Coordinates of C-alpha atoms in Angstrom, one line a residue:
Chain U
M1 CA 0.0 0.0 0.0
G2 CA 1.3 3.4 -0.9
T3 CA 1.6 6.4 1.4
T4 CA -1.1 8.4 -0.3
W5 CA -3.8 8.2 2.2
K6 CA -6.0 10.5 0.2
S7 CA -6.7 7.8 -2.4
S8 CA -10.4 7.5 -3.1
L9 CA -10.6 3.8 -2.5
P10 CA -11.0 2.9 1.2
I11 CA -8.8 -0.1 1.9
R12 CA -10.9 -2.6 3.7
M13 CA -10.0 -6.2 4.3
D14 CA -12.4 -9.0 4.0
Q15 CA -13.2 -9.9 7.6
G16 CA -14.1 -13.5 6.7
L17 CA -10.7 -14.0 5.0
K18 CA -8.9 -12.4 7.9
S19 CA -10.6 -14.6 10.4
E20 CA -9.8 -17.7 8.2
L21 CA -6.2 -16.7 7.9
S22 CA -5.8 -16.1 11.6
K23 CA -7.0 -19.7 12.2
Q24 CA -4.1 -20.8 10.0
G25 CA -1.7 -18.8 12.1
V26 CA -1.4 -15.9 9.6
F27 CA -1.9 -12.5 11.1
T28 CA -3.1 -9.9 8.7
T29 CA -3.8 -6.3 9.2
T30 CA -4.1 -3.0 7.4
V31 CA -2.0 0.1 7.7
E32 CA -5.1 1.9 9.0
E33 CA -5.7 -0.6 11.8
L34 CA -2.0 -0.7 12.7
Y35 CA -1.8 3.1 12.6
N36 CA -4.8 3.6 14.8
W37 CA -3.8 0.8 17.1
G38 CA -0.5 2.5 17.7
R39 CA -2.1 5.9 18.1
K40 CA -4.8 4.9 20.5
N41 CA -2.4 3.2 22.9
S42 CA 0.1 6.0 23.2
V43 CA -2.0 9.1 23.8
W44 CA 0.1 11.4 25.9
P45 CA -1.9 13.9 27.8
L46 CA -0.8 17.4 28.5
Q47 CA 0.2 17.9 32.2
F48 CA -2.2 20.7 33.0
G49 CA -5.0 21.1 35.5
L50 CA -7.2 24.0 36.3
A51 CA -9.1 23.2 39.5
C52 CA -10.3 20.4 41.7
C53 CA -11.0 18.0 38.7
A54 CA -7.2 18.0 38.3
I55 CA -6.9 16.2 41.6
E56 CA -9.1 13.4 40.3
M57 CA -7.0 13.4 37.1
I58 CA -3.9 13.0 39.2
A59 CA -5.6 10.2 41.1
T60 CA -6.4 8.5 37.8
T61 CA -2.7 8.4 36.9
M62 CA -1.6 7.0 40.3
A63 CA -1.3 3.4 41.2
R64 CA -4.8 2.6 42.2
Y65 CA -6.5 3.6 38.9
D66 CA -3.3 3.5 36.8
L67 CA -4.0 5.3 33.6
A68 CA -0.7 3.8 32.3
R69 CA -2.6 0.6 31.5
F70 CA -4.0 2.5 28.6
G71 CA -0.7 3.9 27.3
A72 CA -1.3 7.3 28.8
E73 CA 1.2 7.3 31.6
V74 CA 3.4 10.1 30.3
F75 CA 1.9 13.4 31.1
R76 CA 3.9 15.9 29.0
P77 CA 4.8 19.2 30.5
S78 CA 5.1 20.7 27.1
P79 CA 2.2 21.1 24.6
R80 CA 4.6 20.3 21.8
Q81 CA 4.9 16.7 23.0
A82 CA 1.3 16.1 24.0
D83 CA -1.6 14.5 22.0
L84 CA -4.4 15.0 24.5
M85 CA -5.6 18.0 26.4
I86 CA -7.6 17.1 29.5
V87 CA -9.4 20.3 30.4
A88 CA -9.7 19.4 34.1
G89 CA -11.5 22.2 36.0
T90 CA -13.1 25.6 35.8
V91 CA -12.0 27.6 32.8
T92 CA -12.2 31.2 33.9
K93 CA -12.5 33.9 31.3
K94 CA -9.0 35.1 32.3
M95 CA -7.6 31.6 31.7
A96 CA -9.5 30.8 28.5
P97 CA -7.0 32.5 26.1
Q98 CA -4.1 30.5 27.6
V99 CA -6.1 27.2 27.3
V100 CA -6.7 27.9 23.6
R101 CA -3.1 29.0 23.1
L102 CA -1.9 25.7 24.6
Y103 CA -4.2 23.8 22.4
N104 CA -2.9 25.7 19.3
Q105 CA 0.7 24.8 20.3
M106 CA -0.1 21.1 20.4
P107 CA 0.8 19.2 17.2
E108 CA -1.8 17.3 15.2
P109 CA -3.3 14.8 15.8
K110 CA -4.7 16.2 19.0
Y111 CA -7.7 15.5 21.1
V112 CA -9.6 17.2 23.9
I113 CA -11.4 15.7 26.9
A114 CA -13.5 18.3 28.8
M115 CA -13.6 17.0 32.3
G116 CA -16.3 18.0 34.8
A117 CA -19.3 20.2 34.9
C118 CA -17.2 23.5 34.7
A119 CA -15.2 22.5 31.7
I120 CA -18.3 21.4 29.7
S121 CA -20.7 24.1 30.7
G122 CA -19.4 26.4 33.4
G123 CA -21.0 24.2 36.0
P124 CA -22.0 25.8 39.3
F125 CA -20.4 29.1 38.1
K126 CA -22.4 29.2 34.8
Q127 CA -24.2 32.4 35.6
G128 CA -21.2 34.1 37.1
Y129 CA -19.3 37.0 35.5
N130 CA -15.9 35.3 35.3
V131 CA -16.3 31.7 34.2
L132 CA -16.4 30.5 30.6
K133 CA -19.6 28.5 29.8
G134 CA -17.7 25.5 28.5
I135 CA -14.4 25.2 26.7
D136 CA -16.2 23.9 23.7
R137 CA -17.0 27.5 22.8
Y138 CA -13.4 27.9 21.6
I139 CA -11.9 24.6 20.8
P140 CA -13.4 21.3 19.5
V141 CA -14.0 18.8 22.3
D142 CA -13.9 15.1 21.6
V143 CA -15.3 13.7 24.9
H144 CA -17.4 15.5 27.5
I145 CA -17.5 14.1 31.1
P146 CA -20.2 15.3 33.4
G147 CA -19.6 15.2 37.2
C148 CA -18.4 17.5 39.9
P149 CA -15.8 16.3 40.0
P150 CA -16.0 13.1 37.9
R151 CA -14.5 10.0 39.5
P152 CA -11.3 8.5 38.1
E153 CA -13.5 5.7 36.6
A154 CA -15.3 8.4 34.6
L155 CA -12.1 9.8 33.3
I156 CA -10.9 6.3 32.3
H157 CA -14.3 5.7 30.6
A158 CA -13.8 9.0 28.7
F159 CA -10.3 7.9 27.8
M160 CA -11.6 4.6 26.5
T161 CA -14.3 6.4 24.5
L162 CA -11.6 8.5 23.0
Q163 CA -9.6 5.3 22.2
K164 CA -12.6 3.9 20.4
K165 CA -13.0 7.1 18.5
I166 CA -9.4 7.0 17.4
E167 CA -9.7 3.3 16.5
Q168 CA -12.7 4.1 14.2
Q169 CA -11.0 6.9 12.3
T170 CA -10.5 6.2 8.6
L171 CA -7.4 7.5 7.0
S172 CA -8.6 8.1 3.5
S173 CA -12.3 8.7 3.2
E174 CA -14.2 12.0 3.2
D175 CA -14.7 11.9 6.9
R176 CA -11.1 11.4 7.8
P177 CA -9.8 13.1 10.9
R178 CA -8.7 16.7 10.8
H179 CA -5.0 16.1 10.9
L180 CA -5.2 14.2 7.5
D181 CA -7.1 17.0 5.9
P182 CA -4.9 19.9 4.8
D183 CA -7.8 22.2 4.5
A184 CA -9.0 21.6 8.1
P185 CA -7.9 24.1 10.7
S186 CA -5.3 23.1 13.2
E187 CA -5.3 26.3 15.2
F188 CA -8.2 28.2 16.5
P189 CA -8.5 32.0 17.2
I190 CA -7.5 33.0 20.7
P191 CA -10.1 35.2 22.3
R192 CA -9.0 38.7 23.4
F193 CA -9.7 40.4 26.7
G194 CA -12.5 42.9 26.0
E195 CA -13.8 45.7 28.2
H196 CA -16.7 43.7 29.4
D197 CA -16.2 40.1 28.2
L198 CA -14.0 37.9 26.1
E199 CA -14.1 38.9 22.4
P200 CA -15.6 37.1 20.7
P201 CA -17.6 35.3 23.4
S202 CA -17.5 32.1 21.4
N203 CA -16.0 30.8 18.1
P204 CA -19.0 30.2 15.8
D205 CA -17.0 27.7 13.6
V206 CA -16.6 25.5 16.6
W207 CA -19.7 26.1 18.7
Q208 CA -23.2 27.0 17.8
P209 CA -26.0 27.1 20.5
P210 CA -28.3 24.2 20.1
V211 CA -31.6 25.3 18.5
A212 CA -34.1 25.9 21.3
R213 CA -37.0 23.6 21.3
T214 CA -40.3 25.4 21.2
A215 CA -42.9 23.9 23.4
Chain K
M1 CA -12.1 35.1 74.8
A2 CA -15.6 36.0 73.8
A3 CA -18.0 35.1 76.6
A4 CA -21.1 33.2 75.5
G5 CA -24.1 35.3 74.9
C6 CA -22.1 38.4 74.8
P7 CA -20.5 38.6 71.3
D8 CA -19.4 42.2 71.6
R9 CA -17.1 41.5 74.5
I10 CA -13.6 41.3 73.2
A11 CA -11.0 40.2 75.8
V12 CA -11.7 42.3 78.8
E13 CA -13.1 45.2 76.8
T14 CA -16.5 45.8 75.3
I15 CA -16.8 47.5 71.9
E16 CA -17.9 50.6 73.8
Q17 CA -14.7 50.6 75.8
I18 CA -12.6 50.2 72.7
K19 CA -14.4 53.1 71.1
S20 CA -13.7 55.4 74.0
R21 CA -10.1 54.3 74.2
I22 CA -9.7 55.2 70.5
E23 CA -11.3 58.5 71.0
A24 CA -9.0 59.2 74.0
A25 CA -5.9 58.2 72.2
V26 CA -6.4 59.5 68.6
A27 CA -7.2 63.2 68.7
G28 CA -10.1 64.1 66.5
A29 CA -11.0 60.6 65.5
R30 CA -14.8 60.0 65.1
V31 CA -15.8 56.4 65.8
D32 CA -19.4 55.2 65.5
I33 CA -20.8 51.9 66.6
V34 CA -22.7 50.2 63.7
P35 CA -25.6 48.3 65.2
N36 CA -26.5 44.8 64.1
D37 CA -30.1 43.6 64.4
S38 CA -29.3 40.0 63.3
P39 CA -29.2 37.2 65.9
S40 CA -25.4 37.4 66.0
A41 CA -25.6 41.0 67.2
Q42 CA -22.1 41.4 66.1
R43 CA -21.6 45.2 66.2
S44 CA -18.7 46.9 64.5
L45 CA -16.8 50.2 64.5
L46 CA -17.2 52.8 61.8
L47 CA -14.1 54.8 61.4
D48 CA -13.8 58.2 59.7
N49 CA -11.5 58.1 56.7
A50 CA -9.2 60.9 57.7
H51 CA -8.1 59.1 61.0
A52 CA -8.5 55.5 59.9
V53 CA -4.8 54.8 59.5
A54 CA -4.0 56.3 62.9
V55 CA -6.8 54.4 64.5
A56 CA -5.7 51.2 62.9
T57 CA -2.2 51.7 64.1
F58 CA -3.5 52.4 67.6
L59 CA -5.5 49.1 67.5
R60 CA -2.5 47.2 66.4
D61 CA 0.1 48.7 68.8
E62 CA -1.9 49.4 72.0
P63 CA -0.7 46.9 74.6
G64 CA -4.2 46.0 75.9
L65 CA -5.6 45.4 72.4
Q66 CA -2.8 44.2 70.1
F67 CA -5.0 43.5 67.0
D68 CA -2.0 42.3 65.1
Y69 CA -3.8 40.2 62.5
A70 CA -6.3 41.3 59.9
S71 CA -7.8 38.0 59.0
N72 CA -10.2 39.3 56.3
M73 CA -11.0 42.4 54.4
T74 CA -14.1 42.6 52.2
A75 CA -16.4 45.2 50.8
V76 CA -20.1 45.9 50.6
D77 CA -22.0 47.9 48.0
W78 CA -24.9 49.9 49.4
L79 CA -27.2 51.4 46.8
D80 CA -29.2 54.6 47.2
A81 CA -32.1 53.7 49.5
V82 CA -35.1 55.0 51.2
L83 CA -35.0 54.0 54.8
K84 CA -38.2 53.7 56.7
E85 CA -37.9 54.3 60.4
K86 CA -40.6 54.0 63.0
V87 CA -40.5 56.9 65.4
K88 CA -42.7 57.3 68.5
V89 CA -44.1 60.8 68.6
K90 CA -46.2 62.4 71.3
K91 CA -49.4 63.8 69.8
L92 CA -52.7 65.1 71.0
V93 CA -55.3 62.6 70.0
E94 CA -58.9 63.7 70.8
G95 CA -57.6 66.1 73.4
V96 CA -55.4 63.5 75.2
E97 CA -51.6 63.3 74.7
K98 CA -50.7 59.9 73.4
E99 CA -47.6 58.2 72.0
V100 CA -48.2 57.4 68.3
E101 CA -45.9 55.5 66.0
E102 CA -45.1 57.3 62.7
T103 CA -43.0 56.1 59.8
V104 CA -40.4 58.6 58.7
E105 CA -38.8 58.2 55.3
K106 CA -35.1 59.0 55.0
Q107 CA -33.1 59.2 51.8
R108 CA -29.8 57.5 52.2
P109 CA -27.3 58.0 49.4
G110 CA -25.4 54.9 48.3
Y111 CA -21.8 54.3 49.3
L112 CA -19.2 51.6 49.2
E113 CA -18.0 50.1 52.5
A114 CA -14.8 48.3 53.3
V115 CA -15.0 45.8 56.3
Y116 CA -11.9 44.5 58.1
H117 CA -12.0 41.6 60.6
L118 CA -9.2 42.0 63.2
Y119 CA -7.9 39.4 65.6
S120 CA -5.1 39.4 68.1
M121 CA -2.6 36.6 67.9
A122 CA -0.7 37.9 70.9
L123 CA -3.7 38.2 73.3
K124 CA -5.9 35.5 71.5
H125 CA -9.0 37.6 71.2
G126 CA -11.2 39.0 68.5
P127 CA -12.8 39.5 66.1
L128 CA -13.1 43.3 66.1
I129 CA -14.8 44.5 63.0
I130 CA -14.0 47.9 61.6
R131 CA -15.6 49.6 58.6
M132 CA -14.9 52.6 56.4
R133 CA -17.3 54.2 54.0
T134 CA -16.8 56.1 50.8
E135 CA -18.7 59.3 50.2
N136 CA -20.6 57.9 47.2
R137 CA -20.4 55.2 44.7
A138 CA -19.3 57.2 41.7
D139 CA -16.5 59.7 41.9
K140 CA -15.7 60.0 45.6
N141 CA -14.8 56.3 46.0
H142 CA -11.5 56.7 47.8
L143 CA -10.6 55.1 51.1
P144 CA -7.2 55.1 52.9
S145 CA -5.3 51.8 52.5
L146 CA -4.6 49.9 55.7
T147 CA -2.0 47.7 53.9
R148 CA 0.8 49.6 55.7
V149 CA -0.7 48.7 59.1
W150 CA -1.6 45.1 58.2
R151 CA 0.6 43.9 55.3
G152 CA -1.8 41.0 54.6
C153 CA -4.5 43.4 53.4
E154 CA -2.6 44.1 50.2
F155 CA -4.2 41.4 48.0
Q156 CA -7.6 41.8 49.6
E157 CA -7.7 45.5 49.0
R158 CA -6.8 44.8 45.4
E159 CA -9.7 42.5 45.3
G160 CA -11.9 45.2 46.8
F161 CA -10.7 47.6 44.1
D162 CA -11.1 45.0 41.3
L163 CA -14.7 43.9 42.2
Y164 CA -16.2 46.9 43.9
G165 CA -14.2 49.8 42.5
I166 CA -13.0 51.2 45.8
I167 CA -9.8 53.2 45.3
F168 CA -7.4 52.6 48.2
D169 CA -5.2 55.6 48.6
R170 CA -1.5 54.9 49.2
H171 CA -1.9 51.2 48.4
P172 CA 1.5 50.0 47.2
D173 CA 0.3 48.2 44.1
L174 CA -3.4 48.9 43.3
R175 CA -4.1 46.8 40.2
R176 CA -6.9 44.4 39.2
I177 CA -6.2 41.0 40.7
L178 CA -9.0 38.6 39.5
M179 CA -10.2 40.3 36.3
W180 CA -7.9 41.3 33.5
D181 CA -6.3 44.8 33.2
G182 CA -8.5 46.1 30.4
F183 CA -11.7 45.1 32.2
K184 CA -14.0 48.1 32.8
D185 CA -16.8 46.9 35.1
F186 CA -16.9 46.1 38.8
P187 CA -18.7 42.8 38.9
M188 CA -19.7 42.6 42.5
R189 CA -21.5 46.0 42.5
K190 CA -25.2 45.6 42.6
D191 CA -25.8 47.5 39.4
Y192 CA -23.3 45.4 37.4
V193 CA -24.7 44.5 34.0
E194 CA -23.4 41.1 32.9
P195 CA -22.5 40.3 29.3
D196 CA -25.5 38.8 27.5
D197 CA -24.3 35.2 26.9
Y198 CA -27.5 33.4 27.5
E199 CA -27.6 31.6 24.2
Y200 CA -28.1 28.1 25.7
E201 CA -29.4 27.5 29.2
P202 CA -30.7 24.0 29.7
T203 CA -32.0 24.6 33.2
A204 CA -35.1 24.7 35.3
H205 CA -34.0 27.9 37.0
Y206 CA -36.7 30.4 36.3
E207 CA -34.6 33.6 36.4
V208 CA -32.0 32.1 34.1
L209 CA -34.7 30.9 31.7
Q210 CA -36.1 34.4 31.5
K211 CA -32.7 35.8 30.7
A212 CA -32.3 33.1 28.0
E213 CA -35.7 34.1 26.5
K214 CA -34.8 37.7 26.6
H215 CA -31.6 36.9 24.8
A216 CA -33.5 34.9 22.1
S217 CA -36.1 37.6 21.6
E218 CA -33.5 40.3 21.2
K219 CA -31.6 38.2 18.7
V220 CA -34.7 37.7 16.6
A221 CA -35.3 41.5 16.7
T222 CA -31.8 42.3 15.3

């Protein structure tokens, strides 16, 4: 198979043939499967916490819950070496530009888990003056975890959900992930500090308010 | 130690005794006792701004008081208000002099108030609560900084400036502390207008839902 992943033909193996071959002791795979298997088992998170959810995130990495079982033991202190941003905690409006900037500094492919009520919606501070109503207003979020704070099991569940997502990504079709599409954006505009609020208050390319249901 | 049932009693001195000691020691200082109708009945001392630093220094250094620790500084925003007071007035009712209750309305201009909670680590007593008030909420919003008396007030006075807009004169470093530098509002003031970001409020909270509806209707209008 060539290296041009943008070929129009998706490379799929006959599952029956594959199973038959494995019975004969012949292991077959595709580049796509191998590539995704490697990626999903070596997701390195960015070492970065914002509030109390970070304590649960730290507990998840420690011996009792041991996130290392999933290949994510290396929390990188530099965004240049990280694949996954776990937004663990309250994103204040003062912190939001820095979070977006860190995300922009991460190399593709990159993923975001928004952990806890604050990171997904603002949580108990939603109607306050200083808390962003969810980090998904500025950067694309792959997995949202509710909870205040979510237990380590919930973070592991989110991590496994992300692994499934990575596993199912195709490398060549129309819906291939962003990092294989040269036209897709890799960086997102950093909000500026305005006189009354962040400007803009959200990135419409990333987030649109759900259409309100009329009763 | 505060005796049970007598919250104003601080060490061996009542708040009245402290007031008279301040007035005796600091020439010209005006100290008022702010009443407290709540069950705690925790009264406080209102200092005049001109002598506040001298009074604070006295409270810290006086051997019998030694309030060497300002545990907390916070602020209160009081809007313009009409106070209704019931006053007993003697009146002639049908030829007989009787006491009649009348309500008197008083206009009270708004002000910003700084509140300090003082303790003594040396003598293990407290709290003593002192207050200072600005003249109004708009342009005359200056208060003397007590950071040079209690160093720990520095960040809390910055917070009072950031969220309430009280300007502490002679503060060593009066900048915003929680909000960013270009921010123009004072979010903890009662007339603060929050940014309208009520696009999506999946909640059962009635007031929030109303804001979301208002946001939606205004968006349709534009």
